[in-house]
């Protein structure tokens, strides 16, 4: 069955943009460069798989046995599992939604994701398969979460993922998107697109959980969230693993009264490379924002976080702030955390702050004076540092998962952290 | 059985702050240490706990005869030393209750049972008139000056050390809180425990009566006496001690 005209046309435009664009290298002033030089793009392919009844083990481990309103699992290029028995909502593969409900999809698909925003955005728009479509009609309140999983489990995979979520007026829901991979031996690509539109008065708790494991998964993605009048979105992206990640995460308060809380965390290790650029964009007045991002680095990893607050002209009476912190836990890790501000209007309050630092010796000493050994003090302090963001997940199961992974990463890095911290004592 | 400080010399960077301190606190005794700002009282307290910023260049710290001069701070704590800080650190993301549990467990072979811990904590909180909600807050984060001091004393009560140094625990407490904290300290006094109370004010000393008072000046203890020395000091100020020391020299 051919795809609807609007989609064919979009793919065609995207393909043109894709072919015109070189593989980019992202540079910033200072030491920072993100390059895909090592990625052998031509050797990757969108692998196909059959649907399954039993979820793959890694998926089960991450989801636990909590009930859901809807669940979509994409492995490589194929949806292998789609389940939704809640008649009040639509949670289906995007490719299926395009056929069955084009009228629901067309007004939103790519609304804030132009096809010519770079090579990988174009690739995604041209080549996406599978995908997830979430439609929560107005005034629907969901108790159970909606979950989308993107799984890569074989080297050589190219995954072009697209999640579109449309949350109706005064609807309330929780959405979690997972990006998972077991250890794979070789390269893979996840070029993802995520868009969420929260209509007037909607309340959304959104989490992204990324753990691509120790394999060579490259993640180049764009995630964008739009918050309409009096709606509220709480968004917590969590980055716990990925060989190379280059992501753009934007949240737009688009109409008066809209409010967002945006809090993220990352923990990089080994030779991982993480490059995040977030924008809190205030397109209307009387909007509020609150952003906190925290990271920790071990091994020889590199992590760069840049967070921009952008308040456009006419967005009077906007109140927003952004803080970002980064903690170095090894001699060879290197990173930066840069808050920035574009304010094109008076009569707003916008503040920002950023720190890159190491563990505070005074805190370690204090804990030791209570009998707590140094190594344990360090562990507790790092876990405590992340706690502010972890709690913003507001989701006990996911919080426990994130805490456990942080503890595992710290345990794995214990030697080097001890060496690093010990050296300064 | 004592905490003994022998000829202690301490420097921070290039500067010698303590210049030969001798002090012995026996179990069962309460000592007060007074002295003007910058004379080295907190330096002594921090050095007792092994703060890595302070370098001991000479002298010894002995706890019941055991030399702790080189021991790590956590070893000293487990050996029975405690310091209620003048300016305690903030521990983000760790609740008062969790922190206390960790500290209690650090000195036990087996972890304390949840119920037992809850009971002990409840008892001490009642004694110190601390509200339940307090223990779920992150330790010292956003605490008022007085709340920080109370959190220190709550830790003191929970950990029941052999020797406790209180560094200006009375500063920043209102009159009622000072009374409560003093009562808490008095309840802990006994033959098995020694206290060193660092203060600028005689008010706390009228609640927690010390047997001995020491005056520190420029990194040395220059005068010692009974509790009447504190009153004399309050009346005459430090200038008179200074003059006396100068006359002696
Ligand atoms: N970490 C440090 N780095 C540099 N100098 C320090 C440090 N700690 C203390 N000092 C200096 O050592 C001297 C003694 O300070 P200390 O804090 O021990 O005094 P104190 O007697 O406790 O004073 P106060 O009554 O004001 O609490 C002061 O001159 C102080 O500036
Ligand atoms: Mg002091």
XYZ file of C-alpha atoms and ligand atoms in Angstrom:
706
model
C 0.000 0.000 0.000
C 1.455 3.360 -0.959
C 1.945 5.907 1.757
C -0.301 8.981 1.835
C 0.771 11.821 -0.397
C 1.782 14.126 2.444
C 4.250 11.568 3.679
C 5.628 10.675 0.261
C 6.194 14.322 -0.387
C 7.931 14.782 2.978
C 10.209 11.816 2.390
C 11.108 13.157 -1.050
C 12.060 16.562 0.321
C 14.050 14.901 3.077
C 15.918 12.673 0.654
C 16.918 15.715 -1.332
C 18.214 17.405 1.800
C 19.997 14.209 2.846
C 21.813 13.914 -0.449
C 22.798 17.557 -0.442
C 24.273 17.476 3.068
C 27.721 16.196 4.002
C 28.243 14.124 7.136
C 28.622 16.915 9.640
C 31.289 17.635 12.206
C 30.101 19.732 15.100
C 32.582 22.167 16.545
C 32.391 24.701 19.255
C 34.856 27.161 20.559
C 37.311 25.555 22.927
C 38.303 21.920 22.724
C 34.982 20.493 21.680
C 34.404 18.584 18.445
C 31.921 15.847 17.672
C 32.831 13.945 14.583
C 31.287 10.954 12.867
C 34.444 10.323 10.911
C 34.756 6.811 12.290
C 31.191 5.806 11.525
C 30.974 3.638 8.424
C 27.549 4.768 7.413
C 27.448 2.796 4.163
C 28.046 -0.467 5.979
C 24.882 -0.059 8.042
C 21.437 -1.193 7.026
C 17.904 -1.047 8.388
C 17.600 -4.632 9.593
C 14.190 -6.286 9.575
C 12.789 -8.654 12.166
C 9.580 -10.613 12.705
C 7.087 -9.756 15.390
C 7.370 -11.636 18.693
C 5.012 -12.627 21.505
C 7.714 -12.610 24.168
C 9.639 -9.413 24.709
C 13.415 -9.680 24.392
C 15.105 -10.120 27.750
C 16.820 -6.739 27.835
C 13.464 -5.081 27.275
C 11.820 -7.081 30.045
C 14.643 -6.220 32.420
C 14.158 -2.541 31.826
C 10.394 -2.378 31.823
C 9.880 -4.597 34.836
C 6.409 -5.989 35.173
C 4.514 -2.775 35.667
C 1.316 -2.561 33.643
C 1.078 -0.107 30.793
C -1.555 1.695 28.754
C 0.348 0.945 25.594
C 3.686 -0.474 24.527
C 5.543 -0.357 21.232
C 8.875 -2.113 20.731
C 10.968 -1.496 17.658
C 13.951 -3.724 16.973
C 16.203 -2.448 14.221
C 13.832 -1.253 11.512
C 10.821 -3.332 12.547
C 8.104 -3.111 15.112
C 8.292 -6.467 16.871
C 5.702 -5.840 19.527
C 2.763 -3.465 19.766
C 0.186 -3.640 22.462
C -2.545 -1.324 23.593
C -5.726 -2.531 25.196
C -6.795 0.824 26.501
C -9.640 1.886 24.199
C -9.362 5.497 25.283
C -5.994 6.053 23.589
C -4.111 5.237 20.414
C -0.669 3.739 20.786
C 0.310 2.168 17.467
C 3.305 1.909 15.191
C 3.588 5.204 13.345
C 3.682 3.427 9.979
C 0.335 1.856 10.816
C -1.148 5.128 12.070
C -0.220 6.809 8.815
C -2.346 4.251 6.973
C -5.196 3.957 9.407
C -5.534 7.497 10.711
C -3.759 9.812 8.274
C -6.075 12.619 9.367
C -4.737 12.330 12.940
C -1.122 12.180 11.879
C -0.854 14.696 9.071
C -1.394 17.910 11.065
C 1.370 17.006 13.473
C 4.005 14.900 11.773
C 7.129 17.012 11.526
C 5.349 20.143 12.694
C 8.422 21.115 14.634
C 10.876 18.811 12.891
C 11.898 20.354 9.593
C 13.467 17.871 7.187
C 16.417 20.103 6.371
C 17.961 20.443 9.821
C 21.070 18.514 8.984
C 22.112 15.238 7.490
C 20.655 12.956 10.130
C 17.387 14.778 10.620
C 16.980 14.465 6.860
C 17.958 10.801 6.936
C 15.434 10.173 9.623
C 12.646 11.955 7.776
C 13.478 10.152 4.537
C 14.057 6.629 5.826
C 12.109 6.147 9.048
C 10.286 2.868 9.510
C 8.223 1.489 12.341
C 7.921 4.340 14.773
C 5.363 5.081 17.399
C 2.219 7.138 17.337
C 0.665 8.154 20.601
C -2.631 9.962 20.651
C -4.208 10.735 23.987
C -7.582 12.366 23.266
C -8.678 15.410 25.158
C -9.641 15.071 28.776
C -8.329 11.506 28.929
C -6.478 10.681 32.108
C -4.207 7.694 31.988
C -3.128 5.954 35.151
C -0.666 3.610 33.506
C 2.299 4.767 31.468
C 2.754 4.576 27.720
C 6.071 3.029 26.754
C 8.087 3.028 23.569
C 11.268 1.009 23.192
C 13.913 1.263 20.500
C 16.200 -1.730 20.560
C 19.388 -2.320 18.635
C 20.963 -5.712 19.183
C 23.075 -6.451 16.141
C 26.088 -4.670 14.733
C 25.547 -3.173 11.325
C 22.097 -1.867 12.216
C 20.800 1.502 11.106
C 17.698 2.496 13.017
C 15.645 5.480 11.895
C 13.155 5.960 14.670
C 10.270 8.350 14.922
C 7.928 8.881 17.838
C 5.014 11.270 17.472
C 2.940 12.006 20.541
C -0.153 14.178 20.455
C -1.656 14.911 23.834
C -5.123 16.448 23.735
C -6.516 19.290 25.775
C -6.558 18.661 29.486
C -5.357 15.109 28.991
C -2.954 13.654 31.542
C -0.413 10.942 30.891
C 3.024 9.537 31.472
C 5.244 8.565 28.565
C 8.569 6.752 28.678
C 10.832 6.159 25.747
C 13.704 3.706 26.098
C 16.721 3.347 23.839
C 18.438 0.062 24.625
C 21.176 -2.168 23.345
C 22.955 -5.162 24.822
C 26.724 -5.216 24.324
C 27.239 -5.483 20.571
C 30.473 -6.015 18.763
C 30.546 -3.480 15.981
C 28.921 -0.288 14.815
C 25.300 0.764 14.730
C 23.351 3.957 14.229
C 20.235 5.262 15.861
C 19.012 8.392 14.121
C 15.986 9.321 16.123
C 13.231 11.864 15.980
C 10.869 12.508 18.835
C 8.096 15.059 18.841
C 5.454 15.690 21.444
C 2.656 18.232 21.340
C 0.857 18.946 24.570
C -2.390 20.793 23.849
C -3.989 23.357 26.122
C -4.161 22.327 29.755
C -2.514 18.941 29.190
C -0.223 17.493 31.854
C 2.565 15.221 30.698
C 5.310 13.457 32.560
C 7.875 12.432 29.975
C 11.032 10.371 30.428
C 13.733 9.327 28.008
C 15.978 6.530 29.141
C 19.013 5.849 27.003
C 21.471 3.060 27.592
C 23.094 1.816 24.421
C 25.545 -0.311 26.344
C 29.249 -0.619 25.658
C 28.946 -1.337 21.906
C 29.624 1.195 19.206
C 26.154 2.657 18.948
C 26.059 6.135 17.469
C 23.015 8.162 18.389
C 22.208 11.305 16.465
C 18.766 12.468 17.449
C 16.446 15.383 17.802
C 13.749 15.530 20.446
C 11.307 18.397 20.545
C 8.426 19.134 22.862
C 5.784 21.811 22.424
C 3.718 23.002 25.347
C 0.482 24.861 24.597
C -1.620 27.223 26.701
C -1.693 26.345 30.395
C -0.244 22.929 29.671
C 2.579 21.517 31.707
C 5.284 19.089 30.666
C 7.833 17.595 33.004
C 10.580 16.071 30.965
C 13.471 14.001 32.264
C 15.987 12.633 29.750
C 18.484 10.182 31.204
C 21.672 9.248 29.355
C 23.377 6.212 30.785
C 25.355 4.866 27.899
C 26.300 5.363 24.292
C 29.512 5.225 22.317
C 28.768 8.529 20.631
C 25.683 10.603 21.226
C 24.801 13.865 19.576
C 21.396 15.076 20.608
C 19.340 18.179 20.351
C 16.621 18.433 22.970
C 14.262 21.365 22.756
C 11.228 22.304 24.721
C 9.026 25.137 23.592
C 6.527 26.946 25.748
C 4.415 28.115 22.863
C 1.414 29.802 24.441
C 0.681 31.876 27.530
C 0.493 29.960 30.763
C 2.533 27.024 29.566
C 5.046 25.597 31.958
C 7.891 23.161 31.692
C 10.296 21.438 33.937
C 13.217 19.977 32.134
C 15.735 17.954 34.064
C 18.294 15.583 32.750
C 21.223 13.516 33.819
C 24.102 11.760 32.171
C 26.888 9.493 33.297
C 29.617 8.808 30.775
C 32.355 6.216 31.110
C 35.184 4.530 29.196
C 35.674 6.350 25.880
C 32.088 7.484 25.470
C 31.380 10.771 23.783
C 28.252 12.717 24.635
C 27.219 15.988 23.071
C 23.964 17.516 24.210
C 22.408 20.758 23.195
C 19.177 21.749 24.875
C 17.023 24.772 24.260
C 14.274 26.110 26.442
C 12.419 28.309 24.038
C 9.785 30.701 25.250
C 7.636 31.747 22.334
C 4.890 33.357 24.376
C 4.678 35.548 27.426
C 3.567 34.419 30.856
C 5.368 31.132 30.514
C 7.635 29.490 33.030
C 10.555 27.122 32.892
C 12.898 25.342 35.198
C 15.822 23.349 33.863
C 18.414 21.346 35.755
C 20.968 19.087 34.107
C 23.582 17.112 35.949
C 26.340 14.907 34.661
C 29.256 12.827 35.849
C 32.225 11.583 33.860
C 34.592 8.694 34.427
C 37.219 6.951 32.309
C 38.404 8.894 29.317
C 34.925 9.963 28.435
C 33.955 13.302 26.973
C 30.726 15.086 27.725
C 29.526 18.457 26.659
C 26.275 19.974 27.712
C 25.118 23.286 26.363
C 21.813 24.663 27.556
C 20.233 27.690 25.984
C 17.343 29.749 27.245
C 15.772 31.593 24.358
C 13.060 34.146 25.007
C 11.669 35.602 21.779
C 10.358 39.164 21.321
C 6.896 39.716 22.840
C 7.293 36.891 25.347
C 6.721 39.269 28.254
C 6.504 38.076 31.819
C 8.431 34.901 31.242
C 10.183 33.418 34.226
C 12.726 30.752 33.731
C 16.033 29.465 34.930
C 18.562 26.886 33.983
C 21.290 25.264 35.964
C 23.798 22.746 34.844
C 26.451 20.888 36.757
C 29.099 18.476 35.700
C 31.282 16.381 37.940
C 34.603 14.967 36.834
C 35.494 11.677 38.476
C 38.657 10.692 36.708
C 41.907 12.242 35.634
C 41.333 11.660 31.959
C 37.687 12.592 31.599
C 36.995 15.948 30.057
C 33.865 17.975 29.604
C 32.056 21.230 29.757
C 28.700 22.557 30.830
C 27.673 25.808 29.267
C 24.513 27.710 30.056
C 23.598 30.492 27.670
C 20.902 33.021 27.199
C 19.205 34.820 24.344
C 16.652 37.267 25.658
C 14.970 39.461 23.108
C 12.506 41.176 25.402
C 12.428 43.138 28.668
C 10.275 42.397 31.613
C 11.243 38.767 32.047
C 13.383 36.938 34.535
C 15.857 34.446 33.255
C 18.834 33.224 35.150
C 21.343 30.542 34.558
C 24.340 28.988 36.166
C 26.808 26.275 35.402
C 29.579 24.486 37.185
C 32.160 21.935 36.218
C 33.860 20.528 39.225
C 35.084 17.691 41.259
C 33.839 16.197 44.446
C 33.992 18.546 47.366
C 36.764 17.534 49.781
C 34.974 19.251 52.615
C 31.923 17.055 52.132
C 34.032 13.919 51.968
C 35.845 14.929 55.151
C 32.572 15.647 56.900
C 31.227 12.202 56.082
C 34.455 10.568 57.158
C 34.249 12.281 60.539
C 31.042 10.318 60.990
C 32.902 7.074 60.487
C 31.942 6.563 56.846
C 34.917 5.268 54.833
C 36.169 7.473 52.054
C 35.105 5.239 49.160
C 31.595 4.972 50.518
C 31.459 8.703 51.134
C 32.358 9.291 47.490
C 29.682 6.904 46.292
C 27.025 8.445 48.485
C 27.969 11.965 47.433
C 27.760 11.158 43.730
C 24.452 9.394 44.176
C 23.210 12.292 46.265
C 24.329 14.729 43.604
C 22.095 13.023 41.045
C 19.204 12.582 43.425
C 17.585 15.931 42.631
C 17.153 14.874 39.004
C 16.319 11.236 39.742
C 13.419 12.298 41.932
C 12.062 14.445 39.172
C 11.311 11.255 37.288
C 8.497 10.935 39.780
C 8.245 7.266 38.920
C 9.444 4.773 41.560
C 10.280 1.936 39.158
C 12.288 4.097 36.823
C 13.941 5.915 39.706
C 15.117 2.599 41.129
C 16.470 1.548 37.736
C 18.407 4.784 37.313
C 19.803 4.635 40.855
C 20.918 1.071 40.294
C 22.686 1.922 37.043
C 24.448 4.900 38.619
C 25.616 2.684 41.488
C 26.871 0.085 38.986
C 28.806 2.658 37.019
C 30.354 4.027 40.176
C 31.330 0.560 41.305
C 32.916 -0.116 37.920
C 34.926 3.087 38.216
C 35.828 2.686 41.873
C 39.554 2.248 41.286
C 39.982 5.283 39.077
C 37.774 7.438 41.267
C 39.809 6.425 44.281
C 42.996 7.249 42.457
C 41.643 10.586 41.337
C 40.132 11.617 44.652
C 42.983 10.105 46.619
C 45.528 12.104 44.690
C 44.059 15.341 45.903
C 43.815 14.369 49.546
C 41.417 6.765 79.740
C 41.621 10.073 77.945
C 41.926 12.200 74.870
C 45.394 13.630 75.023
C 46.948 16.303 72.873
C 50.696 16.628 73.209
C 52.739 19.576 71.959
C 50.640 19.887 68.814
C 51.980 22.074 66.024
C 49.788 22.556 62.969
C 50.152 24.534 59.825
C 47.929 25.455 56.947
C 50.037 26.020 53.905
C 53.051 27.967 55.088
C 51.439 29.406 58.172
C 51.788 27.862 61.598
C 48.425 28.122 63.334
C 48.869 25.884 66.381
C 52.172 26.398 68.113
C 52.434 23.716 70.753
C 49.104 22.773 72.285
C 48.869 20.481 75.298
C 45.476 19.396 76.524
C 44.151 16.311 78.250
C 40.490 15.431 78.593
C 39.784 12.470 80.850
C 36.662 10.415 80.458
C 33.995 11.839 82.691
C 35.318 15.383 82.351
C 33.993 18.411 80.549
C 36.444 21.035 79.384
C 35.778 24.413 77.834
C 38.083 26.019 75.299
C 37.767 29.739 74.830
C 39.760 32.263 72.877
C 39.422 35.189 70.506
C 38.511 34.834 66.843
C 41.295 33.325 64.815
C 43.212 32.008 67.812
C 43.111 28.434 66.485
C 40.221 26.701 68.250
C 38.585 25.313 65.100
C 41.999 24.409 63.785
C 42.501 22.244 66.842
C 39.075 20.659 66.402
C 39.669 19.930 62.701
C 43.123 18.560 63.371
C 41.738 16.233 66.003
C 39.463 14.777 63.311
C 42.219 14.571 60.696
C 41.147 17.268 58.248
C 43.611 16.884 55.343
C 43.980 20.658 54.976
C 45.775 20.846 58.293
C 49.294 19.541 58.542
C 50.635 18.307 61.846
C 54.324 19.175 61.963
C 54.980 18.133 65.540
C 53.197 16.523 68.446
C 50.667 13.781 69.001
C 46.998 12.998 69.428
C 46.315 10.024 71.681
C 42.986 8.382 72.352
C 43.130 6.091 75.372
C 46.822 5.823 74.662
C 46.410 4.921 70.992
C 48.236 7.271 68.637
C 45.736 8.698 66.130
C 47.929 11.471 64.775
C 48.182 9.848 61.358
C 44.837 8.050 61.277
C 42.216 8.733 58.589
C 39.213 10.752 59.739
C 36.838 7.784 59.516
C 39.174 5.671 61.656
C 39.222 8.366 64.321
C 35.463 8.493 64.265
C 35.217 4.745 64.650
C 37.785 4.918 67.448
C 35.350 7.141 69.366
C 36.024 10.766 68.413
C 33.310 13.163 67.343
C 33.243 16.782 66.257
C 30.140 18.934 66.110
C 31.249 21.377 63.452
C 31.126 25.130 63.693
C 30.232 25.168 59.986
C 28.960 21.722 58.985
C 29.033 20.716 55.316
C 25.884 20.271 53.254
C 25.249 16.793 51.872
C 22.811 17.164 48.954
C 20.572 14.269 48.087
C 21.145 12.440 51.377
C 18.407 12.708 53.978
C 19.184 13.225 57.649
C 17.737 9.792 58.423
C 19.766 8.000 55.737
C 22.899 9.793 56.735
C 22.439 8.852 60.363
C 21.809 5.243 59.443
C 25.017 5.126 57.440
C 26.986 6.701 60.266
C 25.504 4.329 62.830
C 26.216 1.325 60.619
C 29.781 2.458 59.962
C 30.693 1.617 63.544
C 28.815 -1.664 63.782
C 29.640 -5.136 62.577
C 26.118 -5.773 61.446
C 23.693 -3.203 60.089
C 21.215 -1.902 62.585
C 17.669 -3.211 62.232
C 15.267 -0.719 60.720
C 12.969 -0.884 63.698
C 15.682 -0.457 66.278
C 17.122 2.473 64.373
C 13.701 4.079 64.180
C 13.215 3.711 67.900
C 16.560 5.211 68.845
C 16.125 8.033 66.373
C 12.635 8.744 67.662
C 13.846 8.873 71.229
C 16.648 11.326 70.516
C 14.475 13.495 68.355
C 11.974 13.773 71.120
C 14.667 14.710 73.579
C 16.024 17.352 71.248
C 12.520 18.483 70.260
C 13.157 17.853 66.579
C 10.179 17.309 64.295
C 9.712 14.141 62.233
C 9.766 15.984 58.920
C 13.276 17.177 59.692
C 14.802 13.762 59.111
C 13.608 13.487 55.533
C 15.296 16.726 54.524
C 18.699 16.572 52.887
C 21.388 17.034 55.498
C 22.029 20.733 56.081
C 20.600 21.753 52.719
C 18.756 24.991 53.286
C 18.992 24.519 57.050
C 19.014 27.623 59.207
C 22.047 28.169 61.414
C 20.181 26.786 64.396
C 18.887 23.760 62.483
C 22.417 22.863 61.448
C 23.528 22.940 65.046
C 20.651 20.742 66.099
C 21.477 18.269 63.342
C 25.013 18.103 64.701
C 23.768 17.390 68.200
C 21.344 14.784 66.877
C 24.328 13.033 65.305
C 26.240 13.316 68.553
C 23.369 11.707 70.413
C 22.941 8.917 67.859
C 26.632 8.085 67.634
C 27.346 8.320 71.372
C 31.111 8.820 70.949
C 33.674 8.512 73.756
C 34.996 12.014 73.230
C 33.064 14.855 71.675
C 34.301 18.262 70.612
C 31.592 20.893 70.222
C 32.837 23.792 68.133
C 30.647 26.797 68.880
C 27.525 24.711 68.908
C 25.906 27.464 70.989
C 26.402 30.208 68.385
C 23.286 30.747 66.353
C 20.970 28.995 68.790
C 18.103 30.915 70.310
C 17.602 30.749 74.071
C 15.148 27.864 73.976
C 17.259 25.874 71.562
C 20.363 26.457 73.640
C 18.554 25.053 76.631
C 17.377 21.992 74.720
C 20.815 21.335 73.262
C 22.458 21.827 76.660
C 20.038 19.402 78.254
C 20.861 16.947 75.485
C 24.578 17.280 76.165
C 24.081 17.008 79.922
C 22.089 13.822 79.444
C 25.098 12.346 77.666
C 27.645 13.330 80.258
C 28.898 10.503 82.363
C 31.957 8.633 83.517
C 32.534 6.994 80.192
C 32.571 10.145 78.091
C 34.577 13.350 77.776
C 33.599 16.720 76.268
C 35.546 19.643 74.907
C 33.283 22.626 74.421
C 34.568 25.457 72.295
C 32.662 28.670 72.880
C 32.783 32.427 73.113
C 30.002 32.691 75.643
C 29.519 31.791 79.270
C 25.839 31.168 78.718
C 26.263 27.597 77.520
C 28.777 27.033 80.306
C 26.170 27.950 82.883
C 24.035 25.075 81.569
C 26.826 22.629 80.819
C 29.208 23.325 83.657
C 32.812 22.495 82.769
C 35.350 21.378 85.336
C 38.163 22.995 83.401
C 38.493 26.078 81.246
C 41.349 26.713 78.813
C 42.132 29.940 77.041
C 43.769 29.836 73.647
C 45.681 32.741 72.231
C 47.629 32.732 68.975
C 47.762 28.964 68.761
C 48.699 28.212 72.339
C 46.830 27.509 75.506
C 47.922 30.349 77.701
C 45.771 29.924 80.775
C 43.851 27.177 82.477
C 41.543 27.168 85.432
C 38.198 26.059 86.801
C 34.827 27.278 85.649
C 35.405 30.600 87.414
C 37.936 31.447 84.712
C 35.119 31.783 82.209
C 33.405 34.362 84.395
C 36.599 36.297 84.865
C 37.071 36.297 81.114
C 33.579 37.550 80.519
C 34.187 40.399 82.905
C 37.616 41.468 81.741
C 37.817 40.401 78.098
C 40.792 38.882 76.266
C 42.926 41.996 76.479
C 43.738 41.217 80.062
C 44.910 37.731 79.161
C 47.015 39.175 76.400
C 48.634 41.641 78.769
C 49.228 38.952 81.321
C 50.930 36.757 78.730
C 53.030 39.691 77.557
C 54.041 40.475 81.144
C 55.041 36.864 81.684
C 57.266 36.876 78.625
N 41.500 26.432 55.652
C 42.191 27.526 56.044
N 42.984 28.164 55.154
C 43.695 29.253 55.529
N 43.680 29.762 56.750
C 42.919 29.181 57.676
C 42.127 28.038 57.369
N 41.471 27.673 58.483
C 41.838 28.556 59.437
N 42.706 29.445 58.953
C 43.338 30.539 59.711
O 43.835 30.010 60.891
C 43.627 30.885 61.969
C 42.870 30.184 63.073
O 41.541 29.920 62.610
P 40.487 29.098 63.447
O 39.340 28.886 62.586
O 41.137 27.923 64.014
O 40.143 30.149 64.595
P 39.029 30.061 65.737
O 39.753 30.201 66.992
O 38.196 28.863 65.562
O 38.209 31.382 65.438
P 36.625 31.683 65.622
O 36.447 31.996 67.060
O 36.402 32.872 64.778
O 35.870 30.479 65.176
C 42.866 32.080 61.387
O 43.816 33.117 61.145
C 42.308 31.567 60.117
O 42.187 32.567 59.160
Mg 36.224 28.525 65.111
